[in-house]
Amino acid sequence: AQNCDRVPAKGATSFYEACQSFWFVQMLLQMESSGHSISPGRFDQYMYPYYIKDIESGKMTREQAQELIDCVWVKLNSLNKCRDALSAEGFAGYSMFQNLIVGGQDKDGMDATNDLSYMCISASMHVNLPQPSLSMRVWNGTPHDLLVKAAELTKTGIGLPAYYNDEIIIPALISRGLTLEDARDYCIIGCVEPQKGGKTDGWHDAAFFNMLRPMELVFSNGVEKGVQVGLKTGELSELDTYEKLFDAYKKQMDYAIKLMVNADNAIDAAHAERCPLPYLSSMVDDCISRGKSVQEGGAIYNFTGPQGFGIANIADGLYAMNELVYKTKTVTLQEYADAMRNNFGMPHTDAYAKNLTVDVVKSIVEQGYQINDNQVAEIFMQIKENAIEPAKQKAYQSLLEKIKALPKFGNDIDEVDMYGREAAYTYTKPVEKYTNYRGGKYHAGLYPVSANVPLGLQTGATPDGRLAGTPIADGVSPVAGSDVNGPTAAANSVAKLDHGIASNGTLFNMKFHPSALKGDSGIEGFISLIRAFFDQKGMHMQFNVVSRETLRDAQLHPENYKNLVVRVAGYSALFTTLSRSLQDDIINRTEQGGF
């Protein structure tokens, strides 16, 4: 009661009061907007003066402070919100994305690790809950002991912490206009998005951009269901060189990005007019001095960050088409298109067949015909089975096998990995050319949250051999199951992308069998993997450490796994709260057995 009478209005004078003040502010910010990604940021930095003062004065013991932090962690898990159906798919698992980060550098470029850095990691171990979404900054000066502590938390299988590389994020933010001091003081908001806390309106997650859609429009010459929704980039017969094909893809990409930016700016204007957040704005420099809310451009730094995903699918698809169509001339581009249109001769998933059935039935009804339930069921089965003439089916499946046999992104093969780098550039470079409604710049991210599953359901078969309706590759990760040369090879491939240009964040998922992190050698091998990836200027890594068998059993017996927490995208969630399709996507990620 004494704490509540004092803070936050009169300012905290102790660590206990500071924790209470922190909770009040966090809760009120959540209540004001019913938003998500209201992130605590560098908790170990701004709370440390209160902590060390009480420790040195004898007012509080370290154990008492740890208990308070644990209690704050529990309270953060009490915040939730209702989402609409589409948002529940794109942000699956009831996560609030309250990102709290430890470690890294201070404004002077010195290591900022302190006792609270370790205690925050311990708190996540103690409570075993998905919030806060704990992250850790890593740089050349990060103490090895802190990495060991973090690895021990990762080893529990909770999917925390996520690891971020100061050596690439700080220069990336400076390139966007942040001062050196502000860039060094960055935190992470939401999933994986770097920003300077207290000075930024970043509008991260401004859009989910499916990088496979422009490729679909290349194959249809911009037509979708009889409507010209994209550019006319040429009939397939006109795309008689790989260069022409790739140029058509870039043109469709540029046009789609332009439409996305127009939509984002319209939404930004609506937010400024209809949804100002005065309480939040009071805590962001320079909203008060400028007399503007964050939605009106009051923040010092203003960005819009839409994220693209599907890089690995595009890389593998471009490589496959170049090899099979243009180099070896195994098939024509039209034959490739026919195979994709027929799902490479393979059955459709139930979910995808259901969506197609809805479209077919709707078309029949609109033409004035009546249709009964039995007829609907028959249409569904025909679509699901995807029965086609046997000779064609054999040819389509043969092409699929040829595609699968080709090298893939994620195996440290330079020739293939360079397709990934160029694929990423088709999205990141055009995005950064645009200015947002608040006078700031657009900057791209490369991550999907969990939208790679629902948007994959809306996407047909693709040139990489991905079947219709199946998940798209998440973030900068290889296609699930395609990285067969081990974790180091996968990390080396991902590191060849230009992470610096994706200053709104990248996401790299890896999954290990629990035996991989067993003992001191397992922990040291894990740390070496992170260090090696970051030495190559990779931006972010996150891990699931859980066996495929455990996850399958959790699907069959969810009542036995109510506390099973896994890493989804840039956040962790209770496995049993996720949709079956998202659970399958996590299970199907490549399971690495060691280093």
Tab-separated table of N, CA and C in Angstrom, residues 114-167:
chain	number	residue	atom	x	y	z
A	114	ASN	N	25.509	-6.575	-15.835
A	114	ASN	CA	25.554	-6.390	-14.388
A	114	ASN	C	24.813	-7.536	-13.711
A	115	ASP	N	24.685	-7.456	-12.414
A	115	ASP	CA	24.067	-8.548	-11.656
A	115	ASP	C	22.635	-8.810	-12.115
A	116	LEU	N	21.907	-7.750	-12.447
A	116	LEU	CA	20.523	-7.930	-12.883
A	116	LEU	C	20.433	-8.694	-14.202
A	117	SER	N	21.457	-8.598	-15.032
A	117	SER	CA	21.453	-9.349	-16.292
A	117	SER	C	21.311	-10.841	-16.010
A	118	TYR	N	22.069	-11.318	-15.029
A	118	TYR	CA	22.008	-12.727	-14.647
A	118	TYR	C	20.691	-13.049	-13.951
A	119	MET	N	20.219	-12.127	-13.116
A	119	MET	CA	19.008	-12.385	-12.339
A	119	MET	C	17.763	-12.424	-13.222
A	120	CYS	N	17.762	-11.651	-14.296
A	120	CYS	CA	16.634	-11.706	-15.234
A	120	CYS	C	16.563	-13.083	-15.897
A	121	ILE	N	17.718	-13.627	-16.255
A	121	ILE	CA	17.749	-14.972	-16.831
A	121	ILE	C	17.266	-15.988	-15.802
A	122	SER	N	17.706	-15.823	-14.561
A	122	SER	CA	17.264	-16.729	-13.494
A	122	SER	C	15.758	-16.664	-13.298
A	123	ALA	N	15.189	-15.466	-13.398
A	123	ALA	CA	13.746	-15.315	-13.220
A	123	ALA	C	12.976	-16.123	-14.256
A	124	SER	N	13.430	-16.094	-15.505
A	124	SER	CA	12.760	-16.886	-16.541
A	124	SER	C	12.900	-18.377	-16.269
A	125	MET	N	14.029	-18.778	-15.683
A	125	MET	CA	14.187	-20.176	-15.280
A	125	MET	C	13.203	-20.531	-14.168
A	126	HIS	N	13.034	-19.618	-13.223
A	126	HIS	CA	12.200	-19.906	-12.054
A	126	HIS	C	10.724	-20.022	-12.409
A	127	VAL	N	10.220	-19.102	-13.227
A	127	VAL	CA	8.773	-19.064	-13.474
A	127	VAL	C	8.361	-19.961	-14.641
A	128	ASN	N	9.272	-20.226	-15.586
A	128	ASN	CA	8.985	-21.092	-16.745
A	128	ASN	C	7.714	-20.659	-17.479
A	129	LEU	N	7.618	-19.364	-17.742
A	129	LEU	CA	6.471	-18.801	-18.450
A	129	LEU	C	6.965	-18.032	-19.675
A	130	PRO	N	6.097	-17.865	-20.685
A	130	PRO	CA	6.560	-17.258	-21.950
A	130	PRO	C	6.824	-15.766	-21.902
A	131	GLN	N	6.269	-15.057	-20.909
A	131	GLN	CA	6.519	-13.631	-20.790
A	131	GLN	C	7.352	-13.353	-19.542
A	132	PRO	N	8.248	-12.358	-19.594
A	132	PRO	CA	8.547	-11.530	-20.755
A	132	PRO	C	9.299	-12.315	-21.818
A	133	SER	N	9.259	-11.798	-23.033
A	133	SER	CA	9.998	-12.417	-24.128
A	133	SER	C	11.463	-12.007	-23.965
A	134	LEU	N	12.195	-12.820	-23.233
A	134	LEU	CA	13.555	-12.455	-22.827
A	134	LEU	C	14.525	-12.538	-24.003
A	135	SER	N	15.314	-11.490	-24.152
A	135	SER	CA	16.326	-11.427	-25.203
A	135	SER	C	17.671	-11.068	-24.586
A	136	MET	N	18.722	-11.297	-25.346
A	136	MET	CA	20.073	-11.013	-24.865
A	136	MET	C	20.911	-10.418	-25.982
A	137	ARG	N	21.531	-9.286	-25.685
A	137	ARG	CA	22.466	-8.670	-26.616
A	137	ARG	C	23.846	-9.307	-26.459
A	138	VAL	N	24.477	-9.603	-27.598
A	138	VAL	CA	25.795	-10.238	-27.597
A	138	VAL	C	26.753	-9.386	-28.417
A	139	TRP	N	27.948	-9.210	-27.895
A	139	TRP	CA	28.994	-8.525	-28.654
A	139	TRP	C	30.336	-9.125	-28.248
A	140	ASN	N	31.418	-8.603	-28.809
A	140	ASN	CA	32.733	-9.194	-28.545
A	140	ASN	C	33.129	-9.116	-27.079
A	141	GLY	N	32.530	-8.162	-26.346
A	141	GLY	CA	32.863	-8.009	-24.938
A	141	GLY	C	31.905	-8.690	-23.987
A	142	THR	N	30.960	-9.471	-24.486
A	142	THR	CA	30.016	-10.167	-23.609
A	142	THR	C	30.740	-11.204	-22.757
A	143	PRO	N	30.558	-11.172	-21.435
A	143	PRO	CA	31.222	-12.162	-20.573
A	143	PRO	C	30.796	-13.586	-20.936
A	144	HIS	N	31.745	-14.481	-20.941
A	144	HIS	CA	31.439	-15.879	-21.264
A	144	HIS	C	30.449	-16.454	-20.258
A	145	ASP	N	30.563	-16.050	-18.997
A	145	ASP	CA	29.660	-16.557	-17.962
A	145	ASP	C	28.207	-16.202	-18.265
A	146	LEU	N	27.977	-15.026	-18.835
A	146	LEU	CA	26.606	-14.643	-19.170
A	146	LEU	C	26.069	-15.517	-20.300
A	147	LEU	N	26.907	-15.823	-21.270
A	147	LEU	CA	26.490	-16.714	-22.350
A	147	LEU	C	26.196	-18.115	-21.819
A	148	VAL	N	26.982	-18.576	-20.872
A	148	VAL	CA	26.725	-19.887	-20.270
A	148	VAL	C	25.388	-19.871	-19.536
A	149	LYS	N	25.137	-18.803	-18.790
A	149	LYS	CA	23.867	-18.677	-18.071
A	149	LYS	C	22.696	-18.684	-19.049
A	150	ALA	N	22.824	-17.943	-20.137
A	150	ALA	CA	21.767	-17.893	-21.146
A	150	ALA	C	21.581	-19.254	-21.804
A	151	ALA	N	22.687	-19.938	-22.084
A	151	ALA	CA	22.605	-21.258	-22.713
A	151	ALA	C	21.903	-22.260	-21.804
A	152	GLU	N	22.124	-22.134	-20.503
A	152	GLU	CA	21.434	-23.018	-19.556
A	152	GLU	C	19.926	-22.790	-19.610
A	153	LEU	N	19.506	-21.541	-19.812
A	153	LEU	CA	18.077	-21.263	-19.969
A	153	LEU	C	17.566	-21.841	-21.286
A	154	THR	N	18.312	-21.639	-22.365
A	154	THR	CA	17.920	-22.211	-23.656
A	154	THR	C	17.765	-23.723	-23.549
A	155	LYS	N	18.656	-24.341	-22.807
A	155	LYS	CA	18.671	-25.799	-22.648
A	155	LYS	C	17.374	-26.327	-22.041
A	156	THR	N	16.672	-25.498	-21.267
A	156	THR	CA	15.426	-25.952	-20.644
A	156	THR	C	14.323	-26.187	-21.666
A	157	GLY	N	14.473	-25.637	-22.876
A	157	GLY	CA	13.470	-25.827	-23.922
A	157	GLY	C	12.409	-24.760	-23.987
A	158	ILE	N	12.525	-23.713	-23.196
A	158	ILE	CA	11.510	-22.667	-23.147
A	158	ILE	C	11.592	-21.715	-24.337
A	159	GLY	N	12.650	-21.829	-25.120
A	159	GLY	CA	12.797	-20.950	-26.289
A	159	GLY	C	13.353	-19.584	-25.960
A	160	LEU	N	13.857	-19.400	-24.762
A	160	LEU	CA	14.428	-18.136	-24.315
A	160	LEU	C	15.876	-18.370	-23.882
A	161	PRO	N	16.719	-17.336	-23.988
A	161	PRO	CA	16.444	-16.051	-24.631
A	161	PRO	C	16.676	-16.123	-26.135
A	162	ALA	N	16.248	-15.085	-26.838
A	162	ALA	CA	16.694	-14.871	-28.213
A	162	ALA	C	17.999	-14.089	-28.151
A	163	TYR	N	18.868	-14.307	-29.127
A	163	TYR	CA	20.209	-13.715	-29.119
A	163	TYR	C	20.340	-12.705	-30.256
A	164	TYR	N	20.877	-11.503	-29.928
A	164	TYR	CA	20.995	-10.408	-30.892
A	164	TYR	C	22.433	-9.913	-30.948
A	165	ASN	N	22.857	-9.547	-32.141
A	165	ASN	CA	24.256	-9.206	-32.394
A	165	ASN	C	24.465	-7.695	-32.452
A	166	ASP	N	25.087	-7.148	-31.420
A	166	ASP	CA	25.413	-5.714	-31.405
A	166	ASP	C	26.254	-5.299	-32.607
A	167	GLU	N	27.110	-6.198	-33.067
A	167	GLU	CA	28.091	-5.834	-34.096
A	167	GLU	C	27.455	-5.538	-35.450
